[in-house]
mmCIF file of C-alpha atoms and ligand atoms in Angstrom:
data_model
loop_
_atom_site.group_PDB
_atom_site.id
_atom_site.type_symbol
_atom_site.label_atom_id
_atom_site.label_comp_id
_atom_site.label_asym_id
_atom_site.label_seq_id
_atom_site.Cartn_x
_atom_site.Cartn_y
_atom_site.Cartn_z
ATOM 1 C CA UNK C 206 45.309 139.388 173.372
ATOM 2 C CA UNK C 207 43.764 136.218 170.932
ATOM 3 C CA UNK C 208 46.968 136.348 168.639
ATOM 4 C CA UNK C 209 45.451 133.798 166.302
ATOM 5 C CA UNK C 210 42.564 135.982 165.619
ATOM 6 C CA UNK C 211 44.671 138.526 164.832
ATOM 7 C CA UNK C 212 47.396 137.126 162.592
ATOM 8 C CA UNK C 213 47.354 138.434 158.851
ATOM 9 C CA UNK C 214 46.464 135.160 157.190
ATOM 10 C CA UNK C 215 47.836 136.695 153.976
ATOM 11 C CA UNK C 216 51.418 136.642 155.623
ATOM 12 C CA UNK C 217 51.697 133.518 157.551
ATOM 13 C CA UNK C 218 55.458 132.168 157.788
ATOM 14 C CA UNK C 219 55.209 129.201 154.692
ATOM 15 C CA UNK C 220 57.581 127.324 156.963
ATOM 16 C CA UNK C 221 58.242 127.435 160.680
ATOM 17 C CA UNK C 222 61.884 125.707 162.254
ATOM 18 C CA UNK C 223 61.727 125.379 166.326
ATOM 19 C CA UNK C 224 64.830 123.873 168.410
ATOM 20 C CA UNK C 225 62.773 122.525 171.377
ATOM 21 C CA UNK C 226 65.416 123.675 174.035
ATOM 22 C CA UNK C 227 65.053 123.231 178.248
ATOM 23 C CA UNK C 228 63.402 119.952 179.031
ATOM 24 C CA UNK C 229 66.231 119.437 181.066
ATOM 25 C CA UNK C 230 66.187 122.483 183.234
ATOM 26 C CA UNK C 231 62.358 122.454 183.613
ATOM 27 C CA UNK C 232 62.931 118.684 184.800
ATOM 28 C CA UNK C 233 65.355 120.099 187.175
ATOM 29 C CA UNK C 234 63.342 122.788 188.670
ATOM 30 C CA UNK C 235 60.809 120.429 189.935
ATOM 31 C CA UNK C 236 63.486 118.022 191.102
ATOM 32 C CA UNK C 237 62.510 115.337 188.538
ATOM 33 C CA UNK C 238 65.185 113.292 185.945
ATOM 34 C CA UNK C 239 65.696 115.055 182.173
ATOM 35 C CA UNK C 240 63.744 112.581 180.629
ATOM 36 C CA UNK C 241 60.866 113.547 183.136
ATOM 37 C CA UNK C 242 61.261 116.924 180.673
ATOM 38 C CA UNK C 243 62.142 115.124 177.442
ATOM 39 C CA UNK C 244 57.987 113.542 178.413
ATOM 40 C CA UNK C 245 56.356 116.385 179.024
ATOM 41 C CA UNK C 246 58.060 117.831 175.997
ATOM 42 C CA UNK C 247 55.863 115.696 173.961
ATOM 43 C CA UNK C 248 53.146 117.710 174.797
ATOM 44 C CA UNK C 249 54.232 120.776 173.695
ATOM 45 C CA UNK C 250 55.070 118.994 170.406
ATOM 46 C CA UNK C 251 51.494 118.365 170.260
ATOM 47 C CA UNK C 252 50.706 121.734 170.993
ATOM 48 C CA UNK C 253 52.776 123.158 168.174
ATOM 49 C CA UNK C 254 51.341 120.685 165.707
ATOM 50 C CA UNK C 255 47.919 121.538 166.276
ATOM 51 C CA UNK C 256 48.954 125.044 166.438
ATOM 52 C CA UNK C 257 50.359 125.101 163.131
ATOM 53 C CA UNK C 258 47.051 122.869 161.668
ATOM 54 C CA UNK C 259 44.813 125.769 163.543
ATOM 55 C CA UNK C 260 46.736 128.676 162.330
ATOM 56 C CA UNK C 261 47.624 127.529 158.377
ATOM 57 C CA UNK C 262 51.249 126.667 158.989
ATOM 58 C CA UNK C 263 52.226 124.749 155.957
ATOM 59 C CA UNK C 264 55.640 123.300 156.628
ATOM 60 C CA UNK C 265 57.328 123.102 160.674
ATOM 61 C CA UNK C 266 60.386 121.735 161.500
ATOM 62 C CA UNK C 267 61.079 120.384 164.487
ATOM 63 C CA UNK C 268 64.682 119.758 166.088
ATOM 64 C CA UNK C 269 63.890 116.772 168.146
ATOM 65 C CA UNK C 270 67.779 115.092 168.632
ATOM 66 C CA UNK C 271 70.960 116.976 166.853
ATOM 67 C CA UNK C 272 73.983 114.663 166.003
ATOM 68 C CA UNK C 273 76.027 115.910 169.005
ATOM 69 C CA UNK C 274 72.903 114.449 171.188
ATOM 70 C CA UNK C 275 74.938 110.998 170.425
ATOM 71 C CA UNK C 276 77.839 112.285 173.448
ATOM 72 C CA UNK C 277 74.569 112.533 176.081
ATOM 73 C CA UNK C 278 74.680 109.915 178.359
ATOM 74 C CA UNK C 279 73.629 106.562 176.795
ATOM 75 C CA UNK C 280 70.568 106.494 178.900
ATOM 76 C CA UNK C 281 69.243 109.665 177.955
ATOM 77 C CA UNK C 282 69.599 108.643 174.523
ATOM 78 C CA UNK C 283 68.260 105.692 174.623
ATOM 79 C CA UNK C 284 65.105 106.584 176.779
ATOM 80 C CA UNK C 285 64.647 109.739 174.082
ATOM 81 C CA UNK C 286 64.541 107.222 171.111
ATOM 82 C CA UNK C 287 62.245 105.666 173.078
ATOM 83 C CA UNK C 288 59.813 108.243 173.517
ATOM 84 C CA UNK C 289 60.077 108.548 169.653
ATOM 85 C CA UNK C 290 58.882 105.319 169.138
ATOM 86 C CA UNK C 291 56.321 105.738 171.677
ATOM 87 C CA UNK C 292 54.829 109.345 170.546
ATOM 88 C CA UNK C 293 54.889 107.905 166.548
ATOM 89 C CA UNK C 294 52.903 104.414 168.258
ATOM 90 C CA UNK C 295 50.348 106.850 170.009
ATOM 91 C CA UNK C 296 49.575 109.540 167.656
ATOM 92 C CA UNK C 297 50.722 108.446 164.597
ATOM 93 C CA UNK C 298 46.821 108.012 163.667
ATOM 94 C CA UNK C 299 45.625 111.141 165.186
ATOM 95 C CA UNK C 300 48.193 112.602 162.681
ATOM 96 C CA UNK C 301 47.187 110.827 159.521
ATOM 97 C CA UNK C 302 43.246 111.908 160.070
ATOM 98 C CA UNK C 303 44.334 115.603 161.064
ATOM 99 C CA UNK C 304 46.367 115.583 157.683
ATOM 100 C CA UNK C 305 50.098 114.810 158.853
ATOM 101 C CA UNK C 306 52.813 114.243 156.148
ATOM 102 C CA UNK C 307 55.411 112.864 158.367
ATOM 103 C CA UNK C 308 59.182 113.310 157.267
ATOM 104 C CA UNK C 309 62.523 112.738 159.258
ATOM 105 C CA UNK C 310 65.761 114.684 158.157
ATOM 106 C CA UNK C 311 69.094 113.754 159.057
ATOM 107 C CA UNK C 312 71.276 110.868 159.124
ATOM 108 C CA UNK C 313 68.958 108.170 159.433
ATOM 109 C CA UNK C 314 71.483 105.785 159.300
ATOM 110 C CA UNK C 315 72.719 105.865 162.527
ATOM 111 C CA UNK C 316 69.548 105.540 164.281
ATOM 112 C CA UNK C 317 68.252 101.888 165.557
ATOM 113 C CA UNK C 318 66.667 98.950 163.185
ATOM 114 C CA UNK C 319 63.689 99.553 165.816
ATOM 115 C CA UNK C 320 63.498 103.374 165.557
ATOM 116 C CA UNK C 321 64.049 103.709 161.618
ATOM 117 C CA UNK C 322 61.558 100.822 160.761
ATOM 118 C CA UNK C 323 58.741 103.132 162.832
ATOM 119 C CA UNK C 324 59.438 105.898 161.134
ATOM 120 C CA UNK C 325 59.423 104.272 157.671
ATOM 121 C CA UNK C 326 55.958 102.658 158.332
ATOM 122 C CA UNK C 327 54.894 106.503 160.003
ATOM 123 C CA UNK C 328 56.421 108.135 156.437
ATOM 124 C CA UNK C 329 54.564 105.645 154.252
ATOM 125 C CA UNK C 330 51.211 105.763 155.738
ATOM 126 C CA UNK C 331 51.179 110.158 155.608
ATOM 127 C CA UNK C 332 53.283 110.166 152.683
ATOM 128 C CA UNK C 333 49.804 111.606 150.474
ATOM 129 C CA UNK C 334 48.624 113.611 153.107
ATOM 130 C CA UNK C 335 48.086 117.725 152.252
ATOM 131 C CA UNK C 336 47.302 119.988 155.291
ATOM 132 C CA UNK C 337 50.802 120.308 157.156
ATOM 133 C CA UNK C 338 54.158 119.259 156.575
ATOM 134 C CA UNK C 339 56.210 117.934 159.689
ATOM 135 C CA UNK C 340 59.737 117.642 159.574
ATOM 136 C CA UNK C 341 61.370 115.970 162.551
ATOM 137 C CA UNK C 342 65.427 116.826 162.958
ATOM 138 C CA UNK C 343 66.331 113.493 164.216
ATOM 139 C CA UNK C 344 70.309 112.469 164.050
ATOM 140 C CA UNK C 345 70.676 115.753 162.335
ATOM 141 C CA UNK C 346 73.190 118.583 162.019
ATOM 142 C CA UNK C 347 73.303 121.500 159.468
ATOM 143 C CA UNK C 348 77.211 120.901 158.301
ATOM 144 C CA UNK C 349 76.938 117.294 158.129
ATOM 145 C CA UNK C 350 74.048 117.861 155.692
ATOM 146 C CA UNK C 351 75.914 120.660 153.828
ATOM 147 C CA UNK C 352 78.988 118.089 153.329
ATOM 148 C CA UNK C 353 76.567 115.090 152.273
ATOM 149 C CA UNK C 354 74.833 117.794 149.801
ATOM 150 C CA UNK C 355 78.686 118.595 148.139
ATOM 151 C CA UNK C 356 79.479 114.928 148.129
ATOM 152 C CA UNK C 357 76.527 114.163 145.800
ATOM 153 C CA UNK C 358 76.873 117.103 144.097
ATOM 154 C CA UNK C 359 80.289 115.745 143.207
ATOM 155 C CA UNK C 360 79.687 112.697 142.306
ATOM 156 C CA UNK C 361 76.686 113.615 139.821
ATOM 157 C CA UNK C 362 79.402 115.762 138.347
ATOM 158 C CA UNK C 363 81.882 112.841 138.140
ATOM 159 C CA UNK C 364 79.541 110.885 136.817
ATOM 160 C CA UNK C 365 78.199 113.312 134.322
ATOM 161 C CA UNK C 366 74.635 113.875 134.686
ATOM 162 C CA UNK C 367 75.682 117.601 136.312
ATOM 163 C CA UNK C 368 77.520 119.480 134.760
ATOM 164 C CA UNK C 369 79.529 122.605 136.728
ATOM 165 C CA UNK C 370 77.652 125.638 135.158
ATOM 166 C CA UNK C 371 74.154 124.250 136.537
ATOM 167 C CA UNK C 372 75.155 124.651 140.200
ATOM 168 C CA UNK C 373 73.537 127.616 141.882
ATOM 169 C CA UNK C 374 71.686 128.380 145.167
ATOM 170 C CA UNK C 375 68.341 126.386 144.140
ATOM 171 C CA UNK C 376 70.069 123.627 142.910
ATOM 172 C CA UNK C 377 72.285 123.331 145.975
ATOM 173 C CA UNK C 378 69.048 123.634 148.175
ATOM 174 C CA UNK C 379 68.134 120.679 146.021
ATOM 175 C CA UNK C 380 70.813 118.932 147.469
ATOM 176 C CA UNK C 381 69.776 119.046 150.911
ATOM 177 C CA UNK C 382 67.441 117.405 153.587
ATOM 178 C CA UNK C 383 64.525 119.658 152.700
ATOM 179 C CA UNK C 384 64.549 119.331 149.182
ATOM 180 C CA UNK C 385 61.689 120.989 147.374
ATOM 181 C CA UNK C 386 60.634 122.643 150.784
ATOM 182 C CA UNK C 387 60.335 126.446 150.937
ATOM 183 C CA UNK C 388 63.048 127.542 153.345
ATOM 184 C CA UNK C 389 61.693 128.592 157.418
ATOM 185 C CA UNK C 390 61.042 132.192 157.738
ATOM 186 C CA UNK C 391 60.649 131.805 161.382
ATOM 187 C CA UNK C 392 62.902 130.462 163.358
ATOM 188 C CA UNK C 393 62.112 129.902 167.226
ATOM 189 C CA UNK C 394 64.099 128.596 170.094
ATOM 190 C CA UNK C 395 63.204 128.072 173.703
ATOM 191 C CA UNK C 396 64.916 128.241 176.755
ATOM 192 C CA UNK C 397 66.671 131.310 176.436
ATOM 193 C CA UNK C 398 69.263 130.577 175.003
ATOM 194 C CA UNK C 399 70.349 132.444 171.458
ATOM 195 C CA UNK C 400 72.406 130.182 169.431
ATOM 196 C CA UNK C 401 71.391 128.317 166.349
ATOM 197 C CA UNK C 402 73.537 124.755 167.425
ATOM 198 C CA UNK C 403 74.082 123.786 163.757
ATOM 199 C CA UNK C 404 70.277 123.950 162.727
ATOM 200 C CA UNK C 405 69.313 124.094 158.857
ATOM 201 C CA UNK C 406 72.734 126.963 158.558
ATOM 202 C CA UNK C 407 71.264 127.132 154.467
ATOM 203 C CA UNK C 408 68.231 127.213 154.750
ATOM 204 C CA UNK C 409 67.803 130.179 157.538
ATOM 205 C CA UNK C 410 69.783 132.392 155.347
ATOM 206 C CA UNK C 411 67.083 134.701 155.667
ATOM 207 C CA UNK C 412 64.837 133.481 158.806
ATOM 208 C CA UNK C 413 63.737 136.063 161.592
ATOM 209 C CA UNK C 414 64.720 134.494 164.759
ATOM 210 C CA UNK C 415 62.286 134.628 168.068
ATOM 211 C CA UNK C 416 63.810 133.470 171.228
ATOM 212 C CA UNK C 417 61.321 133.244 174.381
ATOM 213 C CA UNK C 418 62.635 132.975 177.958
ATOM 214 C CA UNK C 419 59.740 129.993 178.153
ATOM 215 C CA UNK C 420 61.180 126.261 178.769
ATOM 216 C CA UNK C 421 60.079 123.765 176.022
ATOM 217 C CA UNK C 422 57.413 122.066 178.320
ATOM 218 C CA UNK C 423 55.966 125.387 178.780
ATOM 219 C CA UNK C 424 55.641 126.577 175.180
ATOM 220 C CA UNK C 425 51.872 126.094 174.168
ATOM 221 C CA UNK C 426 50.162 126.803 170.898
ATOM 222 C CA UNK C 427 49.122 130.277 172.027
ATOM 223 C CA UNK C 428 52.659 130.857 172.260
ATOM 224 C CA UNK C 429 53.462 130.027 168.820
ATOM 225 C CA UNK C 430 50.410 132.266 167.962
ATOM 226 C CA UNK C 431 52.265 134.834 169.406
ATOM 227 C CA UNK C 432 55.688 134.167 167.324
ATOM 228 C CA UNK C 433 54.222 134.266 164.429
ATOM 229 C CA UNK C 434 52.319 137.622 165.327
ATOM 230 C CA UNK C 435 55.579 139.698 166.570
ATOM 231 C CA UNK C 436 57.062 137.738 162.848
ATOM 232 C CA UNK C 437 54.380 139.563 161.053
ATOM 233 C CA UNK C 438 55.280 142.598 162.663
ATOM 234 C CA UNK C 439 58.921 142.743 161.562
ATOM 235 C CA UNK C 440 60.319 144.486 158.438
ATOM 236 C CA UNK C 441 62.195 141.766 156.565
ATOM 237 C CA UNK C 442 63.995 144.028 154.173
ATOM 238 C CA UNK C 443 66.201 140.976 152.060
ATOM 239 C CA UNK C 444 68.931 143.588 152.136
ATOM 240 C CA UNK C 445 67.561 146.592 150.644
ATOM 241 C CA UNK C 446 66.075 149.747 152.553
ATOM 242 C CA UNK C 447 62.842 150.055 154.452
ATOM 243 C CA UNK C 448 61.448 152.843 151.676
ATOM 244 C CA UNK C 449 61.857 149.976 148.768
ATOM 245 C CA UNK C 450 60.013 147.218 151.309
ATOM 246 C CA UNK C 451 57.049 149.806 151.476
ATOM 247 C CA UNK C 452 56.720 151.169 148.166
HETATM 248 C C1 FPP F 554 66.499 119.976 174.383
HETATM 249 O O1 FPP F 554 66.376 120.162 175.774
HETATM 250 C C2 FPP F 554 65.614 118.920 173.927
HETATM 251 C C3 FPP F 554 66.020 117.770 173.320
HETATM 252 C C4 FPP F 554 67.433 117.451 173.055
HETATM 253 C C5 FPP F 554 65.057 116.736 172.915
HETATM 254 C C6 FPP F 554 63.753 117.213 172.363
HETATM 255 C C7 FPP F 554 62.784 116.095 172.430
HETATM 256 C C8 FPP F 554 61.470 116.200 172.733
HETATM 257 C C9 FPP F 554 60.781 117.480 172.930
HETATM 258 C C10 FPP F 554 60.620 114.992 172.893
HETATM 259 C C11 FPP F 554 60.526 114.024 171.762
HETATM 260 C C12 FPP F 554 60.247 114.610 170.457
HETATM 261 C C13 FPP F 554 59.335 114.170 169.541
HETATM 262 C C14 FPP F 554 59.323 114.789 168.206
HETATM 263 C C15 FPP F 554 58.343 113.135 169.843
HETATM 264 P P1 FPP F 554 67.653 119.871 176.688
HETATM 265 O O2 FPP F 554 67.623 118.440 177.077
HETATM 266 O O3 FPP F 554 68.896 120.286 175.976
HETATM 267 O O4 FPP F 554 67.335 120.811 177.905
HETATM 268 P P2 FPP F 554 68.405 121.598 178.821
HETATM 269 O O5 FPP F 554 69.158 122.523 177.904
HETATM 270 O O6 FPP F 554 67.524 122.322 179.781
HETATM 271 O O7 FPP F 554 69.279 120.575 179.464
#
């Protein structure tokens, strides 16, 4: 089946969240080292980027290194930042002429002079571009964001330019990483495994979730095509009942 000729166009997920999971195993299956995976993950990132471009996909997430990623051996760590700094060197302008707006969300602080001076020059230089919106998840984790979001929230209210009776659910989401961003409707993981590992816990408040068997190296843009076509196949009721959805 050609799922991207038959996706409703009129009910494309706004915003797509994937945690890239299994370069690791699918290193390990053909005897090679994780970051052998962590590589060839790169070009499934690809794949999902022109995916999204090809099928509409306004905003995509992508979890690409979680905070608890710091405890992986230092190696591993270091030879992923490297392939960050890498992949931005190589396709950063392949990105700006296809449209790219690049953003990074998470603690940014903790990443390397090296690494966080790339991505500022990558940010700048897509910062007016219009066709898709790519977040990468880099240093990130879903409570640590919720905490930083209550700390400023506190201190605008200390400081009095918030006052108590404003606070509500889009000014919290105001608060956070994605500020301004519709939230994902879609959220995928690879690699079996069904757990969301402290990804965007706001913001997929109301996400479907699509798990697929496939390892990240393996997931191509026709299988995103095919998320987003068993997505537009689900009733997403918002908590009321299927005969208010269809009337
Ligand atoms: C999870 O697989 C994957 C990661 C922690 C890193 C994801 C990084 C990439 C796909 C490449 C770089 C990304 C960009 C945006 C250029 P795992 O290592 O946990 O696999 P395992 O569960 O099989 O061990």
């Amino acid at each position: 089946m050609n799922y991207l000729e038959n996706l409703d166009k009129s009910k494309l997920p706004k915003h797509i969240a994937i945690i890239m999971d299994g370069n690791g195993r699918w290193a390990k299956q053909k005897g090679k080292n994780r970051l052998y995976g962590h590589k060839n993950g790169t070009k499934s990132v690809r794949q999902v980027i022109e995916g999204s471009i090809e099928a509409g996909i306004k905003y995509l997430t992508l979890y690409a290194f979680s905070k608890e990623n710091w405890k992986r051996p230092s190696k591993e760590v270091e030879g992923l930042m490297n392939l960050l700094i890498s992949s931005i060197e190589s396709e950063l302008e392949e990105l700006h002429s296809n449209g790219v707006k690049l953003n990074i969300i998470g603690d940014m602080c903790r990443l390397s002079d090296k690494v966080q001076n790339k991505v500022k020059i990558a940010i700048e230089k897509t910062k007016n571009n219009k066709t898709l919106n790519l977040n990468i998840a880099l240093s990130y984790s879903g409570r640590w964001e919720i905490v930083e979001a209550v700390k400023k929230i506190a201190n605008d209210t200390k400081n009095g330019t918030l006052s108590i009776d404003k606070i509500n659910e889009e000014l919290f989401s105001d608060y956070l990483e994605t500020a301004g961003m519709p939230d994902p409707e879609l959220l995928i993981r690879t690699s079996g495994e069904q757990r969301i590992s402290n990804y965007l816990l706001y913001q997929l408040a109301y996400a479907e979730f699509y798990f697929t068997p496939l390892l990240w190296p393996d997931f191509s843009k026709e299988d995103l095509y095919e998320a987003i076509f068993i997505y537009q196949n689900r009733e997403r009721r918002f908590g009321k009942i299927s005969e208010q959805i269809k009337n």
